[in-house]
Amino acid sequence: MATCGTCGTALDPGKALYDETGMLSCDRCLTLGQVRAGHARSNTNARAIAYGNLVLGAGSFFFTPLSIATFGVLAFVVGNVRSSEAQGAPLPDAGSRIFVAVIGAMLGAASLVLRLVM
Ligand SMILES: [Zn+2]
């Protein structure tokens, strides 16, 4: 008898599915796994955007419109952290993400001020 490799439920061989690692999986576990993988992917993207704000901030000294982008990224990072908390899954590195995004936005603001002064 085939059983799900994750939860151990007996599977109808005609309905057995395989996950991406080739393990037998029931419909429920397969869907759960895909949802989790999707969350992990979007979380990785959100983290890359947060830390990328430092690069944007540095770049804004050479290309002014980027300074506006740093404010947008900061807003996105704060919104992303809040929605994760609201979903009951706070991000372990929420503090450092916001910190880095704030530094990026401060660089963006500094480049704007420099531009006005010079
Ligand atoms: Zn299962």
Coordinates of N, CA and C in Angstrom, one line a residue, residues 13-113:
P13 N -3.4 4.3 -5.0 CA -2.3 4.3 -6.0 C -2.6 5.1 -7.3
G14 N -3.9 5.1 -7.6 CA -4.3 5.9 -8.8 C -4.2 7.4 -8.6
K15 N -4.3 7.8 -7.3 CA -4.3 9.2 -7.0 C -3.0 9.7 -6.4
A16 N -2.0 8.8 -6.3 CA -0.7 9.2 -5.7 C 0.0 10.2 -6.5
L17 N 0.5 11.2 -5.8 CA 1.3 12.3 -6.4 C 2.7 12.2 -5.9
Y18 N 3.6 12.9 -6.7 CA 5.0 13.0 -6.2 C 5.3 14.5 -6.1
D19 N 6.1 14.7 -5.0 CA 6.5 16.1 -4.8 C 7.8 16.3 -5.6
E20 N 8.4 17.5 -5.5 CA 9.5 17.8 -6.4 C 10.8 17.0 -6.1
T21 N 10.8 16.4 -4.9 CA 11.9 15.5 -4.6 C 11.7 14.1 -5.0
G22 N 10.5 13.8 -5.6 CA 10.1 12.4 -6.0 C 9.5 11.6 -5.0
M23 N 9.2 12.2 -3.8 CA 8.6 11.5 -2.7 C 7.1 11.4 -3.0
L24 N 6.5 10.2 -2.6 CA 5.1 10.0 -2.7 C 4.4 11.0 -1.8
S25 N 3.4 11.6 -2.2 CA 2.7 12.7 -1.4 C 1.2 12.7 -1.7
C26 N 0.4 12.9 -0.6 CA -1.0 13.1 -0.8 C -1.3 14.5 -1.3
D27 N -2.4 14.7 -1.8 CA -2.8 16.0 -2.4 C -2.6 17.1 -1.4
R28 N -3.1 16.9 -0.2 CA -3.0 17.9 0.9 C -1.6 18.3 1.1
C29 N -0.7 17.4 1.3 CA 0.7 17.7 1.7 C 1.4 18.3 0.5
L30 N 1.1 17.9 -0.7 CA 1.7 18.5 -1.9 C 1.3 20.0 -2.0
T31 N 0.1 20.3 -1.8 CA -0.4 21.7 -1.8 C 0.3 22.5 -0.7
L32 N 0.3 21.9 0.5 CA 0.9 22.6 1.6 C 2.4 22.9 1.3
G33 N 3.1 22.0 0.7 CA 4.5 22.1 0.4 C 4.7 23.2 -0.6
Q34 N 3.8 23.3 -1.6 CA 3.9 24.3 -2.6 C 3.6 25.7 -2.1
V35 N 2.6 25.8 -1.1 CA 2.3 27.1 -0.5 C 3.6 27.5 0.3
R36 N 4.1 26.6 1.1 CA 5.3 26.9 1.9 C 6.5 27.4 1.0
A37 N 6.7 26.7 -0.1 CA 7.8 27.0 -1.0 C 7.6 28.4 -1.6
G38 N 6.3 28.7 -1.9 CA 5.9 30.0 -2.4 C 6.2 31.1 -1.4
H39 N 5.9 30.9 -0.2 CA 6.1 31.8 0.9 C 7.6 32.0 1.1
A40 N 8.4 30.9 1.0 CA 9.8 31.0 1.2 C 10.4 31.9 0.1
R41 N 9.9 31.6 -1.2 CA 10.5 32.4 -2.3 C 10.2 33.9 -2.1
S42 N 8.9 34.2 -1.8 CA 8.6 35.6 -1.7 C 9.3 36.3 -0.6
N43 N 9.5 35.5 0.5 CA 10.3 36.0 1.6 C 11.7 36.3 1.2
T44 N 12.3 35.5 0.4 CA 13.7 35.7 0.0 C 13.7 36.9 -0.9
N45 N 12.7 37.1 -1.7 CA 12.7 38.3 -2.6 C 12.5 39.6 -1.7
A46 N 11.6 39.5 -0.7 CA 11.4 40.7 0.1 C 12.7 41.0 0.9
R47 N 13.4 40.0 1.3 CA 14.7 40.3 2.0 C 15.7 40.9 1.1
A48 N 15.8 40.4 -0.1 CA 16.7 41.0 -1.1 C 16.4 42.4 -1.4
I49 N 15.1 42.8 -1.4 CA 14.7 44.1 -1.7 C 15.1 45.0 -0.5
A50 N 14.9 44.5 0.7 CA 15.2 45.3 1.9 C 16.7 45.6 2.0
Y51 N 17.5 44.6 1.8 CA 19.0 44.8 1.8 C 19.5 45.6 0.6
G52 N 18.7 45.4 -0.5 CA 19.1 46.2 -1.7 C 18.9 47.7 -1.6
N53 N 18.2 48.1 -0.6 CA 18.0 49.5 -0.4 C 19.3 50.3 -0.1
L54 N 20.2 49.6 0.5 CA 21.5 50.2 0.7 C 22.2 50.5 -0.6
V55 N 22.1 49.6 -1.5 CA 22.7 49.8 -2.9 C 22.0 51.0 -3.6
L56 N 20.6 51.0 -3.4 CA 19.9 52.1 -4.0 C 20.3 53.4 -3.4
G57 N 20.4 53.5 -2.1 CA 20.8 54.7 -1.4 C 22.1 55.2 -1.8
A58 N 23.1 54.3 -2.0 CA 24.4 54.6 -2.4 C 24.4 55.1 -3.9
G59 N 23.5 54.4 -4.7 CA 23.4 54.8 -6.1 C 22.7 56.2 -6.3
S60 N 21.9 56.6 -5.3 CA 21.2 57.8 -5.4 C 22.1 59.0 -5.5
F61 N 23.3 58.8 -5.0 CA 24.3 59.9 -5.0 C 24.7 60.2 -6.5
F62 N 24.5 59.2 -7.3 CA 24.9 59.4 -8.7 C 23.7 59.5 -9.6
F63 N 22.6 59.1 -9.2 CA 21.4 59.1 -10.0 C 20.2 59.5 -9.1
T64 N 19.8 60.7 -9.1 CA 18.9 61.3 -8.2 C 17.6 60.5 -8.1
P65 N 16.9 60.1 -9.2 CA 15.6 59.4 -9.0 C 15.7 58.2 -8.1
L66 N 16.9 57.6 -7.9 CA 17.0 56.4 -7.0 C 16.6 56.8 -5.5
S67 N 16.9 58.1 -5.2 CA 16.6 58.5 -3.8 C 15.1 58.3 -3.5
I68 N 14.2 58.6 -4.5 CA 12.8 58.5 -4.4 C 12.5 57.0 -4.2
A69 N 13.2 56.1 -4.9 CA 13.0 54.7 -4.8 C 13.3 54.2 -3.4
T70 N 14.3 54.8 -2.8 CA 14.7 54.3 -1.4 C 13.5 54.5 -0.5
F71 N 12.7 55.6 -0.7 CA 11.6 55.8 0.2 C 10.5 54.8 0.0
G72 N 10.3 54.4 -1.3 CA 9.3 53.4 -1.7 C 9.7 52.1 -1.1
V73 N 11.0 51.7 -1.2 CA 11.5 50.4 -0.7 C 11.2 50.4 0.8
L74 N 11.6 51.5 1.5 CA 11.4 51.5 3.0 C 9.9 51.3 3.3
A75 N 9.0 51.9 2.6 CA 7.6 51.7 2.8 C 7.2 50.3 2.6
F76 N 7.7 49.7 1.5 CA 7.5 48.3 1.2 C 7.9 47.4 2.3
V77 N 9.2 47.6 2.8 CA 9.7 46.7 3.8 C 8.9 46.8 5.1
V78 N 8.5 48.0 5.5 CA 7.7 48.2 6.7 C 6.4 47.5 6.5
G79 N 5.7 47.6 5.3 CA 4.5 47.0 5.1 C 4.6 45.5 5.1
N80 N 5.7 45.0 4.5 CA 5.9 43.5 4.5 C 6.1 42.9 5.9
V81 N 6.9 43.7 6.7 CA 7.1 43.2 8.1 C 5.8 43.2 8.9
R82 N 5.0 44.3 8.7 CA 3.7 44.4 9.4 C 2.7 43.3 8.9
S83 N 2.7 43.0 7.6 CA 1.7 42.0 7.2 C 2.2 40.6 7.6
S84 N 3.5 40.4 7.7 CA 4.0 39.1 8.3 C 3.6 38.9 9.7
E85 N 3.6 40.0 10.5 CA 3.2 40.0 11.9 C 1.7 39.7 12.0
A86 N 1.0 40.4 11.1 CA -0.5 40.2 11.1 C -0.9 38.8 10.8
Q87 N 0.0 38.1 9.9 CA -0.3 36.7 9.6 C 0.1 35.7 10.7
G88 N 0.7 36.3 11.8 CA 1.2 35.4 12.8 C 2.5 34.8 12.5
A89 N 3.2 35.3 11.5 CA 4.5 34.7 11.2 C 5.6 35.8 11.1
P90 N 5.9 36.4 12.3 CA 6.9 37.5 12.3 C 8.2 37.1 11.6
L91 N 8.8 38.0 10.9 CA 10.1 37.7 10.3 C 11.2 37.7 11.3
P92 N 12.1 36.7 11.4 CA 13.1 36.7 12.4 C 14.1 37.8 12.2
D93 N 14.3 38.3 11.0 CA 15.2 39.4 10.8 C 14.5 40.8 10.5
A94 N 13.3 40.9 11.0 CA 12.5 42.1 10.7 C 13.2 43.3 11.1
G95 N 13.8 43.3 12.3 CA 14.5 44.5 12.8 C 15.7 44.9 11.9
S96 N 16.5 44.0 11.5 CA 17.6 44.3 10.7 C 17.2 44.7 9.3
R97 N 16.1 44.2 8.8 CA 15.6 44.6 7.5 C 15.2 46.0 7.5
I98 N 14.4 46.4 8.6 CA 13.9 47.8 8.7 C 15.1 48.7 8.9
F99 N 16.1 48.3 9.7 CA 17.3 49.1 9.9 C 18.0 49.4 8.6
V100 N 18.2 48.3 7.8 CA 19.0 48.5 6.6 C 18.2 49.4 5.6
A101 N 16.9 49.2 5.6 CA 16.0 49.9 4.6 C 16.0 51.4 5.1
V102 N 16.0 51.7 6.4 CA 16.0 53.1 6.9 C 17.4 53.7 6.5
I103 N 18.5 53.0 6.7 CA 19.8 53.5 6.3 C 19.8 53.9 4.8
G104 N 19.2 53.0 4.0 CA 19.1 53.3 2.5 C 18.3 54.5 2.2
A105 N 17.2 54.7 2.9 CA 16.3 55.9 2.7 C 17.0 57.1 3.2
M106 N 17.8 57.0 4.3 CA 18.6 58.1 4.8 C 19.6 58.5 3.8
L107 N 20.3 57.6 3.2 CA 21.3 57.9 2.1 C 20.6 58.6 1.0
G108 N 19.3 58.1 0.6 CA 18.6 58.7 -0.4 C 18.2 60.1 -0.1
A109 N 17.8 60.4 1.2 CA 17.5 61.7 1.6 C 18.7 62.6 1.6
A110 N 19.8 62.0 2.1 CA 21.1 62.8 2.1 C 21.5 63.2 0.7
S111 N 21.3 62.3 -0.3 CA 21.7 62.7 -1.6 C 20.9 63.8 -2.2
L112 N 19.6 63.8 -1.8 CA 18.7 64.8 -2.3 C 19.1 66.2 -1.7
V113 N 19.5 66.2 -0.4 CA 19.9 67.4 0.3 C 21.2 67.9 -0.4

